[in-house]
PDB file of C-alpha atoms in Angstrom:
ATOM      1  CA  UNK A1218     -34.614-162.785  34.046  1.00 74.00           C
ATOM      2  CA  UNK A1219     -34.956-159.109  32.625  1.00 73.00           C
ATOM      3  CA  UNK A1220     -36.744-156.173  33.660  1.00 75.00           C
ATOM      4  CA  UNK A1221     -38.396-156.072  30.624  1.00 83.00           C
ATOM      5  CA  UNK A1222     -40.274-159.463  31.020  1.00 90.00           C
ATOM      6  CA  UNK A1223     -44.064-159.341  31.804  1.00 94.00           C
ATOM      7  CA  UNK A1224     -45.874-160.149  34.933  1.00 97.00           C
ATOM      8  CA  UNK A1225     -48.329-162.358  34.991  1.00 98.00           C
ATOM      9  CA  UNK A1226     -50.367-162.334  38.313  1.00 98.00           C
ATOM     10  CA  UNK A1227     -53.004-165.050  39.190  1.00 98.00           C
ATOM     11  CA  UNK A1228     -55.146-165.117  42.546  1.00 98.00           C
ATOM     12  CA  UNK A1229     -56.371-167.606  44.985  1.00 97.00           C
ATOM     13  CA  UNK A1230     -59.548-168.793  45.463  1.00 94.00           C
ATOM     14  CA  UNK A1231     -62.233-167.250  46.457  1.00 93.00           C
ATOM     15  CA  UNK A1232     -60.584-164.263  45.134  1.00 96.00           C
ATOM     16  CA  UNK A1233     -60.026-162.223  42.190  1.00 97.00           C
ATOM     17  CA  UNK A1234     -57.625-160.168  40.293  1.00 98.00           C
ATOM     18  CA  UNK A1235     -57.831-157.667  42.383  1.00 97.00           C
ATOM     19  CA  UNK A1236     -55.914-159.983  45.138  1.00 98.00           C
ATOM     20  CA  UNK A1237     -52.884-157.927  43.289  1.00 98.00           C
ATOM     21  CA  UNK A1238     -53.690-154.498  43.222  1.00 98.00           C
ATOM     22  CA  UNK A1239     -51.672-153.477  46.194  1.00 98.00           C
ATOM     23  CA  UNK A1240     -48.630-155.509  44.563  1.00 98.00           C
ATOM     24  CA  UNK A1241     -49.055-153.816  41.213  1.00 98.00           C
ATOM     25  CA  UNK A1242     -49.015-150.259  42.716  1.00 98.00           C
ATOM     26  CA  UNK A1243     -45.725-150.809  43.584  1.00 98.00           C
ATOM     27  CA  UNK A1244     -44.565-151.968  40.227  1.00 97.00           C
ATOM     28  CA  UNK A1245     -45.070-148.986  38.415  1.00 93.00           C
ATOM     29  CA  UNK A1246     -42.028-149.674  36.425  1.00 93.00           C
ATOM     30  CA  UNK A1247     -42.823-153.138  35.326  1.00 95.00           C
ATOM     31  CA  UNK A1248     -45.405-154.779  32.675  1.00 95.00           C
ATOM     32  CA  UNK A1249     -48.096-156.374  34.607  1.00 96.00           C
ATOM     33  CA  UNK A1250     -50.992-158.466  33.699  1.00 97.00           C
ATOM     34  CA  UNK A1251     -53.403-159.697  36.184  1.00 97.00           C
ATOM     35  CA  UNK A1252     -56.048-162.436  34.916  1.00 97.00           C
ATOM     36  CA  UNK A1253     -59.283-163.697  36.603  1.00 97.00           C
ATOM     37  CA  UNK A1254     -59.218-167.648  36.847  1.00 98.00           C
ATOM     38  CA  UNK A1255     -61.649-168.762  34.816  1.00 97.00           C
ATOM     39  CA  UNK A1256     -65.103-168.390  35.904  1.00 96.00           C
ATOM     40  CA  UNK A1257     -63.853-165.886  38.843  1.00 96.00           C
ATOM     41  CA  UNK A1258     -64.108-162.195  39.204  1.00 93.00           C
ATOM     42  CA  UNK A1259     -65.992-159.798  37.240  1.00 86.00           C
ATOM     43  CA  UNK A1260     -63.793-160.287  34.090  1.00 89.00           C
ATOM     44  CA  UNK A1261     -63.940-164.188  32.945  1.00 90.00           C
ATOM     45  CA  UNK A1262     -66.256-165.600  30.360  1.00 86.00           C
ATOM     46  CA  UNK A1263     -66.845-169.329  30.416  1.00 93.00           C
ATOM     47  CA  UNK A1264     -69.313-171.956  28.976  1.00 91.00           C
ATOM     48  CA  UNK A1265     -71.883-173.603  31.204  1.00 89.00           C
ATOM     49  CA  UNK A1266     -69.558-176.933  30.420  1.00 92.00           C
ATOM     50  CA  UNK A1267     -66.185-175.589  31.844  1.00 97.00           C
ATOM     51  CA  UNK A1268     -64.848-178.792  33.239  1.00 96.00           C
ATOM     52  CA  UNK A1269     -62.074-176.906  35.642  1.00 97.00           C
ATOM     53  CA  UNK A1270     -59.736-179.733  34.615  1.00 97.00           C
ATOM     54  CA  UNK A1271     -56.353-178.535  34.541  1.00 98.00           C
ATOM     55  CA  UNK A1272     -56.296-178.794  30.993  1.00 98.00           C
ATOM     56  CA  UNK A1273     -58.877-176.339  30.783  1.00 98.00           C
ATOM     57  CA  UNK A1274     -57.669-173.691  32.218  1.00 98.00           C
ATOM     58  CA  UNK A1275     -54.092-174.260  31.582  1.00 98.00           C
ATOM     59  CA  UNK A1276     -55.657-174.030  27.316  1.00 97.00           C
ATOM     60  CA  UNK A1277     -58.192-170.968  28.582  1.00 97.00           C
ATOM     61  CA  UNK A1278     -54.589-169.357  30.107  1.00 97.00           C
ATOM     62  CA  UNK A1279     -53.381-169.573  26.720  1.00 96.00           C
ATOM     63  CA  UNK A1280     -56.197-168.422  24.820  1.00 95.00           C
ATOM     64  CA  UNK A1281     -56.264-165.170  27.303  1.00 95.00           C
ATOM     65  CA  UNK A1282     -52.754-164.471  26.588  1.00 95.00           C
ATOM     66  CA  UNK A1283     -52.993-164.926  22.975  1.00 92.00           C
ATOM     67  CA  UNK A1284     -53.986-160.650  22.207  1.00 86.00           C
ATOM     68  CA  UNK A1285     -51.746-159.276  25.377  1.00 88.00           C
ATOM     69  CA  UNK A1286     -48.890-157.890  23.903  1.00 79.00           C
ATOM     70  CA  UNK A1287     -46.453-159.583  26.406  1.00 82.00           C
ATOM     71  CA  UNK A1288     -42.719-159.735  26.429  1.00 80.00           C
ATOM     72  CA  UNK A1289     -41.183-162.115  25.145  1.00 84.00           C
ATOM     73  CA  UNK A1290     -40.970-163.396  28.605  1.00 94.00           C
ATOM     74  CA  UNK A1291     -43.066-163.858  31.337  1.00 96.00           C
ATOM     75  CA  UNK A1292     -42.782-164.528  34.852  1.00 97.00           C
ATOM     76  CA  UNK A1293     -45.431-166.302  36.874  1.00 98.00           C
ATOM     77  CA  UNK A1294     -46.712-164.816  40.110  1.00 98.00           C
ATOM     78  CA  UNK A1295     -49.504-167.252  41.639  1.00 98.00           C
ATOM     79  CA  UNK A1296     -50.880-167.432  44.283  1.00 98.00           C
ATOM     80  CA  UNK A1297     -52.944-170.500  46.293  1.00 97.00           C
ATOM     81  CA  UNK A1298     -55.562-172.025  42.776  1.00 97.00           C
ATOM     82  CA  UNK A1299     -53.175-169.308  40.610  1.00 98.00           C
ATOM     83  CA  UNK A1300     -49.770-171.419  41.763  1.00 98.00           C
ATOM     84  CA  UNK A1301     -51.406-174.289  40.124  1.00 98.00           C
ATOM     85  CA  UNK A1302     -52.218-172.733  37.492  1.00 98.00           C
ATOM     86  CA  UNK A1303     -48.857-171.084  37.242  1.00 98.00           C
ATOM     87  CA  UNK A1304     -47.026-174.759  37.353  1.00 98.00           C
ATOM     88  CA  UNK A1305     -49.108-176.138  35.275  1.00 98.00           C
ATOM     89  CA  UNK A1306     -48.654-173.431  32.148  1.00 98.00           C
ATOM     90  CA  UNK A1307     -45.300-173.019  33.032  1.00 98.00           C
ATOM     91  CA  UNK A1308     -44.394-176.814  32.784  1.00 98.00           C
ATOM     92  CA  UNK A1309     -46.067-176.952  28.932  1.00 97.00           C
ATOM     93  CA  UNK A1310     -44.630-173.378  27.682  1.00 97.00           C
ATOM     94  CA  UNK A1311     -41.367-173.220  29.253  1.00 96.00           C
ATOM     95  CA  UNK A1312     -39.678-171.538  26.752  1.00 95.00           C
ATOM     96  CA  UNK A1313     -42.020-168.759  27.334  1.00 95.00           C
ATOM     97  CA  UNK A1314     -41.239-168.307  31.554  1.00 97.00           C
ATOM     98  CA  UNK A1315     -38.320-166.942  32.896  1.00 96.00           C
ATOM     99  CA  UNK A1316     -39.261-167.773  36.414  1.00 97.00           C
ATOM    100  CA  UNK A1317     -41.995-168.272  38.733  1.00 98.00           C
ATOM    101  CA  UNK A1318     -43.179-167.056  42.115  1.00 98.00           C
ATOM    102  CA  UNK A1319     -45.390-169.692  43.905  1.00 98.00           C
ATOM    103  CA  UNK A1320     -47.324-168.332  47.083  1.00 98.00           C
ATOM    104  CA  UNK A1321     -48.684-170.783  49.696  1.00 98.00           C
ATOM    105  CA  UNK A1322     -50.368-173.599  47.573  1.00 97.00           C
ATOM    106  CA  UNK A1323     -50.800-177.301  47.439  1.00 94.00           C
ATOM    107  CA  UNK A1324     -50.014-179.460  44.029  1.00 90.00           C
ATOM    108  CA  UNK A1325     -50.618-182.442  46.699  1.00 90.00           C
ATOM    109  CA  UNK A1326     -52.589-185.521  45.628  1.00 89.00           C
ATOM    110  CA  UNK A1327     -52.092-186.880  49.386  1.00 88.00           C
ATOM    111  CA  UNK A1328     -52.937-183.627  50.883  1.00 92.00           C
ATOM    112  CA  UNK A1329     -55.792-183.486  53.749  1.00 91.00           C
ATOM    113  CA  UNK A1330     -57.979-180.888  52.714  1.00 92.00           C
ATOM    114  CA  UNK A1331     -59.131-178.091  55.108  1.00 88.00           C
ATOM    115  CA  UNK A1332     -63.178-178.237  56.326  1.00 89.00           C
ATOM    116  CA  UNK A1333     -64.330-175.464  53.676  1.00 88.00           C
ATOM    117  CA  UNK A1334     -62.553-176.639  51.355  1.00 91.00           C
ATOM    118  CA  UNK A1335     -64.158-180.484  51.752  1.00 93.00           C
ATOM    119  CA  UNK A1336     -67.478-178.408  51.798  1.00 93.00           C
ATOM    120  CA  UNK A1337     -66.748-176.666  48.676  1.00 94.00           C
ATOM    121  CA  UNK A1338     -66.196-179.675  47.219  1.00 94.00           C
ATOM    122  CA  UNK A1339     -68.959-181.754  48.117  1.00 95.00           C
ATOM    123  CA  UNK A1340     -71.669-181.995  45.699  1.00 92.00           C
ATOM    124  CA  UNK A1341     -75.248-181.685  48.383  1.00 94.00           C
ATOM    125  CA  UNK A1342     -72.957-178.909  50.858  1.00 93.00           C
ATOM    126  CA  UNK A1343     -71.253-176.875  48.958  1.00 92.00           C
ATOM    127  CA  UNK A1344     -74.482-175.987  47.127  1.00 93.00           C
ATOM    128  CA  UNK A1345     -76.055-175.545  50.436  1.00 91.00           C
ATOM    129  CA  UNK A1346     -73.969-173.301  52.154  1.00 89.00           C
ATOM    130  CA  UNK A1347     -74.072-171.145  48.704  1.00 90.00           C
ATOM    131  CA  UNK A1348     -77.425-170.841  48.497  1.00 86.00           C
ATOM    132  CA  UNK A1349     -77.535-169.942  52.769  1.00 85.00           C
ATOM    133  CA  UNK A1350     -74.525-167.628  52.989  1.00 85.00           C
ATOM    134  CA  UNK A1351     -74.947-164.390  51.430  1.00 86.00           C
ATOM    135  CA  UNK A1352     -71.841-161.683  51.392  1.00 86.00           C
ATOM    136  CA  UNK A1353     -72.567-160.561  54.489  1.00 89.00           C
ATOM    137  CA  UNK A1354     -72.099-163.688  56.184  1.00 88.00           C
ATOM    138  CA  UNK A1355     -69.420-164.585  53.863  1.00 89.00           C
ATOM    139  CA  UNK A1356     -67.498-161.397  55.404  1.00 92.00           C
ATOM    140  CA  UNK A1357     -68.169-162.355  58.548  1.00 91.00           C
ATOM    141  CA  UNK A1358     -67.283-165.770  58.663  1.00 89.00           C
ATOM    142  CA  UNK A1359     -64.044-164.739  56.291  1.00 91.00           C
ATOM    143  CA  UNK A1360     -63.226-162.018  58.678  1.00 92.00           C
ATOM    144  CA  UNK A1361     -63.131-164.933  61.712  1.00 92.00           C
ATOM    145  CA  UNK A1362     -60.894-167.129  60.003  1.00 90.00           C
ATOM    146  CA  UNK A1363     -58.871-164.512  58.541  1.00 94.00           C
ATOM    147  CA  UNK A1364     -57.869-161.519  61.332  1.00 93.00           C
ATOM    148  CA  UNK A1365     -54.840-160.530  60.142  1.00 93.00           C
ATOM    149  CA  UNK A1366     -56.548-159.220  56.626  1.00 95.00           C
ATOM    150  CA  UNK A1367     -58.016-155.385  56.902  1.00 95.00           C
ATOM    151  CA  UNK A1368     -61.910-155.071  56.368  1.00 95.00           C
ATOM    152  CA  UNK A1369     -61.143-153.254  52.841  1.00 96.00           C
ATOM    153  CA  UNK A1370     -59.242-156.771  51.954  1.00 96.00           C
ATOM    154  CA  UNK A1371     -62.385-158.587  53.106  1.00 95.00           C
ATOM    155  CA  UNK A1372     -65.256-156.507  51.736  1.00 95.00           C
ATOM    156  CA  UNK A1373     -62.848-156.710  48.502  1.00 96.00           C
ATOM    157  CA  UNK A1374     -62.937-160.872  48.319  1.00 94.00           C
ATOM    158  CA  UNK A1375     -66.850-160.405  48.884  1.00 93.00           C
ATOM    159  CA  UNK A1376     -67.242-158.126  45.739  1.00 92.00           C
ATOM    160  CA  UNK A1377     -65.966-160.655  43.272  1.00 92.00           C
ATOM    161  CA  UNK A1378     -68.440-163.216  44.572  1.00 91.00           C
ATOM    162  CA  UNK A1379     -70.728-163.226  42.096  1.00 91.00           C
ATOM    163  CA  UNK A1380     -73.391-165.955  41.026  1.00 91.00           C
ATOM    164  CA  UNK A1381     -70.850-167.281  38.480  1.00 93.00           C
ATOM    165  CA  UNK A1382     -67.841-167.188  41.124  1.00 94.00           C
ATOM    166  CA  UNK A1383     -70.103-169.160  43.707  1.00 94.00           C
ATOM    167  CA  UNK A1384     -70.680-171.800  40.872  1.00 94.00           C
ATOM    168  CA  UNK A1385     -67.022-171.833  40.021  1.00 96.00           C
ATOM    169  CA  UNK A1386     -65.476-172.399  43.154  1.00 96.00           C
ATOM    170  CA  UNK A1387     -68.115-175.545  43.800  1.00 96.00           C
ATOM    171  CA  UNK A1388     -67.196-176.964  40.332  1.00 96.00           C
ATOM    172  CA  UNK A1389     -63.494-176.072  41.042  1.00 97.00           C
ATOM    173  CA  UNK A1390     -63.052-177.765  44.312  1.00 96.00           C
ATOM    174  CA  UNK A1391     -65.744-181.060  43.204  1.00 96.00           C
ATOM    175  CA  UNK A1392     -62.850-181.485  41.371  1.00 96.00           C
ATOM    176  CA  UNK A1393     -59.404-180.354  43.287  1.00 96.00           C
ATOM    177  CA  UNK A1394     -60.519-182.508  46.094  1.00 95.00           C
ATOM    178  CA  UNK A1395     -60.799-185.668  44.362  1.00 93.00           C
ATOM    179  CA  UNK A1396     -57.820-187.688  44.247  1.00 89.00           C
ATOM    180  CA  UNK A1397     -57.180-188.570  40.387  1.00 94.00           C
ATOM    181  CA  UNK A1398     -56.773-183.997  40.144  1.00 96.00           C
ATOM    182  CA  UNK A1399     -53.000-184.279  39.378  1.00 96.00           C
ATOM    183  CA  UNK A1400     -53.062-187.055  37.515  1.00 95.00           C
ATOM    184  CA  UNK A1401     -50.461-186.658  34.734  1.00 95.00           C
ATOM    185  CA  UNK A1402     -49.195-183.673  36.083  1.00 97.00           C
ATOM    186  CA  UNK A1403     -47.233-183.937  39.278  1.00 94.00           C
ATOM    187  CA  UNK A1404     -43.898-185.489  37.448  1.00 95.00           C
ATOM    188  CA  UNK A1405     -44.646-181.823  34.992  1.00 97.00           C
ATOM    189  CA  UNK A1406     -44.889-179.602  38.309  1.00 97.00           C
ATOM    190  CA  UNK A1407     -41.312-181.727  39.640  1.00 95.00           C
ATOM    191  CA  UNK A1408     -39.448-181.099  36.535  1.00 97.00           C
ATOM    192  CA  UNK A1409     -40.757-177.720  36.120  1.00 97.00           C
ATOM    193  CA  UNK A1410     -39.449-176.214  39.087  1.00 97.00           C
ATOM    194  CA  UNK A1411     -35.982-177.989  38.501  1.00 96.00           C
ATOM    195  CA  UNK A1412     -35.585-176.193  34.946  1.00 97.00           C
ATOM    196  CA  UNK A1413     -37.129-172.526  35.217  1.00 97.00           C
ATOM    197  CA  UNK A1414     -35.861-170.555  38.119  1.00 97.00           C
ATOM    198  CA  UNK A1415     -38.624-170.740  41.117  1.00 98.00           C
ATOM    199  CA  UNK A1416     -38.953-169.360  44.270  1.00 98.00           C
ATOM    200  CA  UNK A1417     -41.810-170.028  46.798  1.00 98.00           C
ATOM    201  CA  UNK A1418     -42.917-167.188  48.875  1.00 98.00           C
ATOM    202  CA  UNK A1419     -44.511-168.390  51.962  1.00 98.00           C
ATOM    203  CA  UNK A1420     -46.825-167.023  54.892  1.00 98.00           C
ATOM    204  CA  UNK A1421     -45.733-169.015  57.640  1.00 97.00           C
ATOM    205  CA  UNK A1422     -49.006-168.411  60.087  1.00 96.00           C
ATOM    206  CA  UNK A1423     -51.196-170.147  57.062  1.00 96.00           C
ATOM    207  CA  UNK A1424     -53.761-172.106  58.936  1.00 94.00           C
ATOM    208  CA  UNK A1425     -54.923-174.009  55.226  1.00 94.00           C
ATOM    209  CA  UNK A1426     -51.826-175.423  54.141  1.00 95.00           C
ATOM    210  CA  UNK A1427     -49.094-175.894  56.320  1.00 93.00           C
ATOM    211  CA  UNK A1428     -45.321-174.748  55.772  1.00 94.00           C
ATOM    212  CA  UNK A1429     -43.948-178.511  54.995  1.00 94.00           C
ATOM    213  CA  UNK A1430     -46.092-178.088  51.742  1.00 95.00           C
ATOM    214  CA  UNK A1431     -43.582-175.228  51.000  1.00 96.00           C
ATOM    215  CA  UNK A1432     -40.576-177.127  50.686  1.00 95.00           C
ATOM    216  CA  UNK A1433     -42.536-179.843  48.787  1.00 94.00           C
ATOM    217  CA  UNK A1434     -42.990-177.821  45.921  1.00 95.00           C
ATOM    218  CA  UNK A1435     -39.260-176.917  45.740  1.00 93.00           C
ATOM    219  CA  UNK A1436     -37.743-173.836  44.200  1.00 93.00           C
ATOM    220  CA  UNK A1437     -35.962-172.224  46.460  1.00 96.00           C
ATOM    221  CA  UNK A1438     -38.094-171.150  49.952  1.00 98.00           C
ATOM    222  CA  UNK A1439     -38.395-167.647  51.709  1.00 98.00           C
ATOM    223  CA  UNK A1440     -40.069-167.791  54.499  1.00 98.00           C
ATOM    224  CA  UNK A1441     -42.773-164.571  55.986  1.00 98.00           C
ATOM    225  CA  UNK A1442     -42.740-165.391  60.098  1.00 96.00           C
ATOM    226  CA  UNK A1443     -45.688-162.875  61.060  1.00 96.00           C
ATOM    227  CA  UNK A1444     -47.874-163.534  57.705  1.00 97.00           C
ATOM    228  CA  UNK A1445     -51.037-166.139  57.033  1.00 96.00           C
ATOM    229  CA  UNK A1446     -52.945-167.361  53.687  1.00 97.00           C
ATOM    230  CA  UNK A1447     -53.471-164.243  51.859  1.00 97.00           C
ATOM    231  CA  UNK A1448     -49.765-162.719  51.288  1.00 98.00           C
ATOM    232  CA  UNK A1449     -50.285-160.683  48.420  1.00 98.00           C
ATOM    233  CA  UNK A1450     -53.029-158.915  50.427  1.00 98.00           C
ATOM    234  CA  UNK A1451     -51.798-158.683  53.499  1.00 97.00           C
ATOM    235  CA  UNK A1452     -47.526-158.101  52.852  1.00 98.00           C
ATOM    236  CA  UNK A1453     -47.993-156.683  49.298  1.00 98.00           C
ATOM    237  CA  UNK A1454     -44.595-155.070  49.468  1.00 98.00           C
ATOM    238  CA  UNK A1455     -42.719-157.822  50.030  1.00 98.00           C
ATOM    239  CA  UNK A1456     -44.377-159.699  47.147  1.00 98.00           C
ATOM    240  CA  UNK A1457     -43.015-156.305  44.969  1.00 98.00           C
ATOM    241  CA  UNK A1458     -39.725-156.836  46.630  1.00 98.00           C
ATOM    242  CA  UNK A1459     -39.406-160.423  45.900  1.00 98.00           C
ATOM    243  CA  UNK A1460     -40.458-160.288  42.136  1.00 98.00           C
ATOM    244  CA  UNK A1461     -38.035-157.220  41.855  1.00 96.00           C
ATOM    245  CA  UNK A1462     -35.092-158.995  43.132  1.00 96.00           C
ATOM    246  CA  UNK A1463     -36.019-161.866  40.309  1.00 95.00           C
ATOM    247  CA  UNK A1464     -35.868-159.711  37.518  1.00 94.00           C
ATOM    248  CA  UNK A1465     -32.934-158.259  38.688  1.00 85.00           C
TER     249      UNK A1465
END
């Protein structure tokens, strides 16, 4: 990998680009990009008949790219929904990665699903608990499960919640949660990580996905003892440090 490649960042869920500005800041040197997911943030455009397949977004990935003037390299940074993403692009343009950075994610079809997330994903609750929890509450309850992240970090989530967002995440997870999600793509994520250089950066105190899911997505593991969930938020620096050491 070269300094000269571009960065590619792409956030969790619920999140949005923003997830990386603390990250960025300290890659002043570097080319970096930063996308909203589709249907996240302030930023993405998307029909009313976005499926949220993977095929979808890997092709809307592609069509974002398409005007951005990147390298002719680009490493992957994602992070929880944005690691998928980031295997899945990566596995059909690999001649256009140099490496990827995978941050506490699942690419699990056997994977037992936190509660919010089997909320989200119902059809009858997840539109309930949308149309009941406004951003206030959202902070709140966010702020509970999350303690480690700053209330900046946390009023920061809130602001990309928008109408759209709320509807993305529900169609999102409706379909992450079912079991036939991977299909045709978990022998692509395997290979993938055996033929581009990939290292999985991972927040050891994460109550959603547990550490063993670390080593299941291979790549070679580094592990943060005192971090959660959210590590570009809440150990920014040592997200900087790790892509810097990959680009050498």
């Amino acid at each position: 990998m070269k300094k000269e490649d571009t960065i590619l960042f792409l956030h969790g869920g619920p999140d949005h680009k923003e997830e990386w500005n603390a990250v960025i800041k300290l890659l002043d040197e570097y080319q970096c990009l930063a996308m909203d997911l589709p249907g996240f943030g302030l930023t993405s455009k998307i029909s009313n008949d976005f499926d949220f397949t993977i095929r979808s977004q890997v092709n809307y990935l592609s069509d974002w790219l398409i005007n951005k003037h990147t390298s002719e390299k680009i490493l992957l940074v994602g992070h929880d929904i944005g690691a998928i993403l980031s295997l899945a692009w990566a596995s059909e343009h690999k001649e256009e990665v140099s490496g990827l950075l995978l941050m506490n994610t699942v690419a699990d079809r056997n994977f037992e699903w936190h509660k919010m997330a089997k909320i989200w994903g119902h059809k009858i609750w997840g539109r309930i608990f949308m149309f009941f929890v406004n951003n206030t509450f959202f902070k709140m309850g966010f702020s509970k499960d999350f303690p480690e992240l700053a209330e900046v970090d946390v009023n920061n989530v809130a602001k990309g919640l928008s109408k759209t967002a709320r509807r993305s995440l529900l169609k999102l997870f409706q379909k992450m949660t079912a079991p036939d999600y991977y299909d045709g793509w978990e022998d692509k994520f395997k290979k993938v990580v055996t033929e581009i250089p990939t290292t999985v950066l991972w927040g050891k105190q994460d109550p959603l996905v547990t550490q063993e899911y670390a080593h299941r997505l291979g790549g070679k593991v580094v592990m943060i003892e005192d971090c959660g969930h959210w590590v570009p938020r809440q150990k920014p620096y040592l997200v900087a440090e790790q892509i810097k050491k990959m680009l050498g």
